[in-house]
PDB file of C-alpha atoms and ligand atoms in Angstrom:
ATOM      1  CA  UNK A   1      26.442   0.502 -18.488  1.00 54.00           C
ATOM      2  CA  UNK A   2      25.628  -3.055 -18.259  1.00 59.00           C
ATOM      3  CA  UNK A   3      23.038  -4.241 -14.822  1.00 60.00           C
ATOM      4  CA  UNK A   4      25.725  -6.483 -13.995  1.00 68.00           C
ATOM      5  CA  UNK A   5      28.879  -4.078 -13.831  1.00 93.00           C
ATOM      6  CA  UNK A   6      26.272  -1.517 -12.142  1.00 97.00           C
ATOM      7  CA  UNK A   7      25.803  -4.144  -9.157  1.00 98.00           C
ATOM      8  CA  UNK A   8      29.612  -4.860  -9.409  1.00 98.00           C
ATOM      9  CA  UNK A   9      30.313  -0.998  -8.458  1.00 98.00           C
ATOM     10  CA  UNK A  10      27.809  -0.897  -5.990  1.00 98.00           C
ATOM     11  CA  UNK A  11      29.421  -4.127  -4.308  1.00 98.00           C
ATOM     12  CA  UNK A  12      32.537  -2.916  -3.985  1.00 98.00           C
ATOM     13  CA  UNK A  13      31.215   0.308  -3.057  1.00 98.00           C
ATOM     14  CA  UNK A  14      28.670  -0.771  -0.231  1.00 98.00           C
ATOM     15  CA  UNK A  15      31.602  -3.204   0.887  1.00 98.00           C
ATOM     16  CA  UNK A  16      34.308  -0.095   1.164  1.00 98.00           C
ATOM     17  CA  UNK A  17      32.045   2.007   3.329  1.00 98.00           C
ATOM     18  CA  UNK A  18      31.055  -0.676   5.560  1.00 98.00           C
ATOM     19  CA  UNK A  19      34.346  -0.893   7.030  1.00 98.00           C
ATOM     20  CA  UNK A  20      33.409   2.522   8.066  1.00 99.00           C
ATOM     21  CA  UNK A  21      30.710   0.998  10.056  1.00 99.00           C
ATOM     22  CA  UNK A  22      30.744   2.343  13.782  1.00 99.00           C
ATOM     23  CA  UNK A  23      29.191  -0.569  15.404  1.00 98.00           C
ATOM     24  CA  UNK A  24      30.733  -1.250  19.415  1.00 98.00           C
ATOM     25  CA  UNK A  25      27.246  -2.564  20.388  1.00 98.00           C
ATOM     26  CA  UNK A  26      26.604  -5.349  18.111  1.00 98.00           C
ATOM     27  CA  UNK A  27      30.094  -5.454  16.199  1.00 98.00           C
ATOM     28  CA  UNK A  28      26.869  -5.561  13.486  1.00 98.00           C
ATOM     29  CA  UNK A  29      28.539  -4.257  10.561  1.00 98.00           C
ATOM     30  CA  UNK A  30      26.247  -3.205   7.709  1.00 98.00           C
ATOM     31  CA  UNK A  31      27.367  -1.072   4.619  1.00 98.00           C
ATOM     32  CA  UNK A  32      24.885   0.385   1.885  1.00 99.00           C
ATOM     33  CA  UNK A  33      25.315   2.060  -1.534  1.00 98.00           C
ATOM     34  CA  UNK A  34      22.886   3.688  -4.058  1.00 98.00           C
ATOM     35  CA  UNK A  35      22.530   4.631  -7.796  1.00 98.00           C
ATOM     36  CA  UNK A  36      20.214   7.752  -8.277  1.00 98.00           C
ATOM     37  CA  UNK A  37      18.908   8.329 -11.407  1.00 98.00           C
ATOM     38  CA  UNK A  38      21.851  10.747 -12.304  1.00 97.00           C
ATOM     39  CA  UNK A  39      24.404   8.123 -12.167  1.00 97.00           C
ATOM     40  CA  UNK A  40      25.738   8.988  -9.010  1.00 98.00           C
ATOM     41  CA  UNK A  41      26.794   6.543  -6.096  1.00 98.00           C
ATOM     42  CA  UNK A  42      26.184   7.490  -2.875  1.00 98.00           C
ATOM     43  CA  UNK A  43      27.274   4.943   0.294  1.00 98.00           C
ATOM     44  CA  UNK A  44      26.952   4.816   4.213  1.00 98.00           C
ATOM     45  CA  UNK A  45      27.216   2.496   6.768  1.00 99.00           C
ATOM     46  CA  UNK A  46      25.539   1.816  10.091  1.00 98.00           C
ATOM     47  CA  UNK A  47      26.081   4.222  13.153  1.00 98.00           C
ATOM     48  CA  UNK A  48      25.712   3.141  16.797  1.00 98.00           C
ATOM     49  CA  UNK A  49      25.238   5.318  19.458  1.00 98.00           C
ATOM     50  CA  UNK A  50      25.416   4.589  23.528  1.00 98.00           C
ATOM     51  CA  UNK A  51      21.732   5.440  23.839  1.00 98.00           C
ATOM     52  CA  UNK A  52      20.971   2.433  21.834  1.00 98.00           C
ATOM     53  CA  UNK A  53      17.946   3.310  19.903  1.00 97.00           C
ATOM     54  CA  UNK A  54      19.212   6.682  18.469  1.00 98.00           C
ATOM     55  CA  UNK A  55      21.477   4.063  15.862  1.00 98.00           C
ATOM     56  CA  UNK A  56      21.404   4.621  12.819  1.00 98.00           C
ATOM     57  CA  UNK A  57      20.628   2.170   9.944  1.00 98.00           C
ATOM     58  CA  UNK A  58      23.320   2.079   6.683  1.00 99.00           C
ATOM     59  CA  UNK A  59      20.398   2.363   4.142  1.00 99.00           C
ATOM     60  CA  UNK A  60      18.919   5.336   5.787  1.00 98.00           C
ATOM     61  CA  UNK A  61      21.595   6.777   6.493  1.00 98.00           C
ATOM     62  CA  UNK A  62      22.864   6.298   2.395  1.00 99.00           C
ATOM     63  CA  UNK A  63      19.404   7.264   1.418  1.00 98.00           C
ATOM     64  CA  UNK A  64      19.774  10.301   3.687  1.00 98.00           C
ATOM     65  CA  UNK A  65      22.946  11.672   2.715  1.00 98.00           C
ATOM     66  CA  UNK A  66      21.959  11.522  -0.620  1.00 98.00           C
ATOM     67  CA  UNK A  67      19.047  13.641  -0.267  1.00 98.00           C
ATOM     68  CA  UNK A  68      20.984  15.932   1.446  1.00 98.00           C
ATOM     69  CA  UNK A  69      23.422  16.235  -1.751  1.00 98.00           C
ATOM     70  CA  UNK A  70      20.072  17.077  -4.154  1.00 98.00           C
ATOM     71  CA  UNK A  71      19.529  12.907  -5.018  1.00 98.00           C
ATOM     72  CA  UNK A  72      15.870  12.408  -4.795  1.00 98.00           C
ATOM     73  CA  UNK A  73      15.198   9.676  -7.668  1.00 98.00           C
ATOM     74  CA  UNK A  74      17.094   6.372  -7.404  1.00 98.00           C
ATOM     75  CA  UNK A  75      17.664   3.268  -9.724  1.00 98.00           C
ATOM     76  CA  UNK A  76      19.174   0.628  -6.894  1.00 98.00           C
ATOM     77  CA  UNK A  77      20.096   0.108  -3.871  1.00 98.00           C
ATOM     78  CA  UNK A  78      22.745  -2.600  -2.781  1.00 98.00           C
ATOM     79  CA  UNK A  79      23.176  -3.554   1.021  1.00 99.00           C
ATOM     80  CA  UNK A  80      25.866  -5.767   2.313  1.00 98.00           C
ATOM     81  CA  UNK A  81      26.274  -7.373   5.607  1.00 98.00           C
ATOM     82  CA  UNK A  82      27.731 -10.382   7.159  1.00 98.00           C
ATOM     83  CA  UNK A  83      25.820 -13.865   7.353  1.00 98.00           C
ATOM     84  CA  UNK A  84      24.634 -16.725   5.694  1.00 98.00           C
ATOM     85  CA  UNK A  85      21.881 -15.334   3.530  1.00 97.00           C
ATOM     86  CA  UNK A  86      21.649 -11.483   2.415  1.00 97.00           C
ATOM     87  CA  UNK A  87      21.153  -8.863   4.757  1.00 97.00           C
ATOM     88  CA  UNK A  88      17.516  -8.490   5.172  1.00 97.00           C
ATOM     89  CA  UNK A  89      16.625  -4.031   6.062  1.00 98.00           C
ATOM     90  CA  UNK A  90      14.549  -3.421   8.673  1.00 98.00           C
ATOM     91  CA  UNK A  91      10.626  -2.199   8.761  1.00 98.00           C
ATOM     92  CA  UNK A  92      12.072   1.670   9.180  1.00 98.00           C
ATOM     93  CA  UNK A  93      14.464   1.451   6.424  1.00 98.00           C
ATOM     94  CA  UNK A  94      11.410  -0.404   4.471  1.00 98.00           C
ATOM     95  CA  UNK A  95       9.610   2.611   4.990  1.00 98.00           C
ATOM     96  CA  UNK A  96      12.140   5.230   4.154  1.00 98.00           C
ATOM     97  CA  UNK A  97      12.978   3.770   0.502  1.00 98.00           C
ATOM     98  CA  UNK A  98       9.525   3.492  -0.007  1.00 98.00           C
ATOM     99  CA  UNK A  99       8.961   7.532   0.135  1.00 98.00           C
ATOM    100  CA  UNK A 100      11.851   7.202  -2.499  1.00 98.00           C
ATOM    101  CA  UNK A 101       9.949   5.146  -5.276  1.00 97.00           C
ATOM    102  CA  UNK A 102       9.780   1.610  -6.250  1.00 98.00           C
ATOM    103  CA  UNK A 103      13.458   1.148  -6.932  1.00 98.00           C
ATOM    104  CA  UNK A 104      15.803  -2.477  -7.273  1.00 98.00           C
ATOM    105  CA  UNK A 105      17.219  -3.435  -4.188  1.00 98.00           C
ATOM    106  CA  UNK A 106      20.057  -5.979  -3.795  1.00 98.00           C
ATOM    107  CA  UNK A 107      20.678  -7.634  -0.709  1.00 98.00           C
ATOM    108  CA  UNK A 108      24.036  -9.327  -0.120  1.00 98.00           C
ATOM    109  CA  UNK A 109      26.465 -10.938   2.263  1.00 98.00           C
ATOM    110  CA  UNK A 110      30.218 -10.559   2.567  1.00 98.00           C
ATOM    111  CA  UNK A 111      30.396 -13.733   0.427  1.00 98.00           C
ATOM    112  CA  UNK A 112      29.410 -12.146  -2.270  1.00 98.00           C
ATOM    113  CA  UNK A 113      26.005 -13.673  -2.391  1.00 98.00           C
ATOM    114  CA  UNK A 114      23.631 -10.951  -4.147  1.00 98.00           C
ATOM    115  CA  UNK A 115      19.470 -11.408  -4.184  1.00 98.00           C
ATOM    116  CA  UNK A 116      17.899  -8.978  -6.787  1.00 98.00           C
ATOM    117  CA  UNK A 117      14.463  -7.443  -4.875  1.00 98.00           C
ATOM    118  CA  UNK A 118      12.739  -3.953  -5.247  1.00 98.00           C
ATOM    119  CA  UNK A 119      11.284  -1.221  -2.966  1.00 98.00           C
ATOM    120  CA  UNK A 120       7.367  -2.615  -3.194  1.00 98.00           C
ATOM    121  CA  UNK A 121       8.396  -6.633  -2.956  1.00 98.00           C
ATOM    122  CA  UNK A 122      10.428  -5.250   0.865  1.00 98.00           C
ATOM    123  CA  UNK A 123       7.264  -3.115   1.481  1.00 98.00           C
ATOM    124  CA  UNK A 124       4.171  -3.936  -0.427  1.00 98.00           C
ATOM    125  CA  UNK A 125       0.852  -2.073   0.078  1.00 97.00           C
ATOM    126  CA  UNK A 126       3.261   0.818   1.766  1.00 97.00           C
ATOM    127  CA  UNK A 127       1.566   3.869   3.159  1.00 95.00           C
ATOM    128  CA  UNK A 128       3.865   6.898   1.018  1.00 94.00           C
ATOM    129  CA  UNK A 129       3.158  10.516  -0.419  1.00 93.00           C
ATOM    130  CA  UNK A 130       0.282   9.276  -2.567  1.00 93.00           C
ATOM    131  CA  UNK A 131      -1.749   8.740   0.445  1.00 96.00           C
ATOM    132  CA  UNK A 132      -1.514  12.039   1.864  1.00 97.00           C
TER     133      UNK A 132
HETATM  134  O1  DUR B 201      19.612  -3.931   7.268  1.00 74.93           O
HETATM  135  C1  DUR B 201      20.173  -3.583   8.314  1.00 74.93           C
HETATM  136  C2  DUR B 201      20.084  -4.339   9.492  1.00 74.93           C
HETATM  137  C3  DUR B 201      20.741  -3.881  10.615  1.00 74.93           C
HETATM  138  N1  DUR B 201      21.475  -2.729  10.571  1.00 74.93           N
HETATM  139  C4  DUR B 201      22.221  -2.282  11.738  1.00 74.93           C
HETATM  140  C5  DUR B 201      21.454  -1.656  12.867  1.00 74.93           C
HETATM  141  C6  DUR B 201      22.395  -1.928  14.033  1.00 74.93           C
HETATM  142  O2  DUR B 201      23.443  -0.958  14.029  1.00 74.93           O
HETATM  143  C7  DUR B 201      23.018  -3.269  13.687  1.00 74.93           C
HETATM  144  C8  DUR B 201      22.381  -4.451  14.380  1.00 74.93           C
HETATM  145  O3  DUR B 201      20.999  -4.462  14.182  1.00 74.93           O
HETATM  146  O4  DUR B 201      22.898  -3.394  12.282  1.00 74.93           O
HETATM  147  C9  DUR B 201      21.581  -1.986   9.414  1.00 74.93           C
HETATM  148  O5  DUR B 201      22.281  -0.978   9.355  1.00 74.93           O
HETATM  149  N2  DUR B 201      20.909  -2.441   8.326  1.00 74.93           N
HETATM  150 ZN1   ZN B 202      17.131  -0.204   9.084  1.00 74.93          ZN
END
């Protein structure tokens, strides 16, 4: 498959599962999808909760559920939210895809604007299983 039709799929499939987003806090709709080395694209989306801090992140909780299918080695990572410039993941998220490898990351708005990053340009110097 060509990189561009792999980013198209992850679009559209990052895009479809953040409608899913359950977000009645911020109305902060995020939605995330990922290739694993296997060819298999998993998605999720952001997941609020009344006790504010027990939310839970789209990219960890894509990352997450793809562990939990047998996924541990990933190509890329696409993450889509709405704004002005690509959605930017937070420090926790940084930290979870960095126990995951140095993967490509694409950050994108609604717009279909799309920045091409990776796991170590997010996180660099980041503290993971080799340092144990
Ligand atoms: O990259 C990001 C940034 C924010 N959020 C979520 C957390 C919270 O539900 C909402 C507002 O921060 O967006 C994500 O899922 N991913
Ligand atoms: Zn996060």
């Amino acid at each position: 498959m060509k990189d561009k039709t792999i980013v198209e799929t992850l679009y559209e499939e990052a895009m479809k599962t953040r409608e899913n987003a359950y977000t009645p806090y911020s109305n902060f709709k995020v939605g995330a999808s990922l290739l694993s080395d296997n060819g298999e694209i998993f998605s999720g989306c952001n997941v609020e909760n009344a006790s504010y801090g027990l939310s839970l992140c789209a990219e960890r909780n894509t990352i997450f559920s793809a562990v939990a299918r047998g996924e541990r080695k990933f190509k890329a990572m696409l993450i889509v939210a709405e704004g002005e410039a690509p959605v930017k993941p937070c420090g926790a998220c940084r930290q979870v895809m960095a126990e995951f490898g140095d993967f490509d990351v694409y950050l994108a708005n609604t717009k279909g604007k799309i920045e091409k990053t990776k796991v170590s340009e997010l996180l660099p110097n980041a503290f993971s299983p080799k340092d144990l």
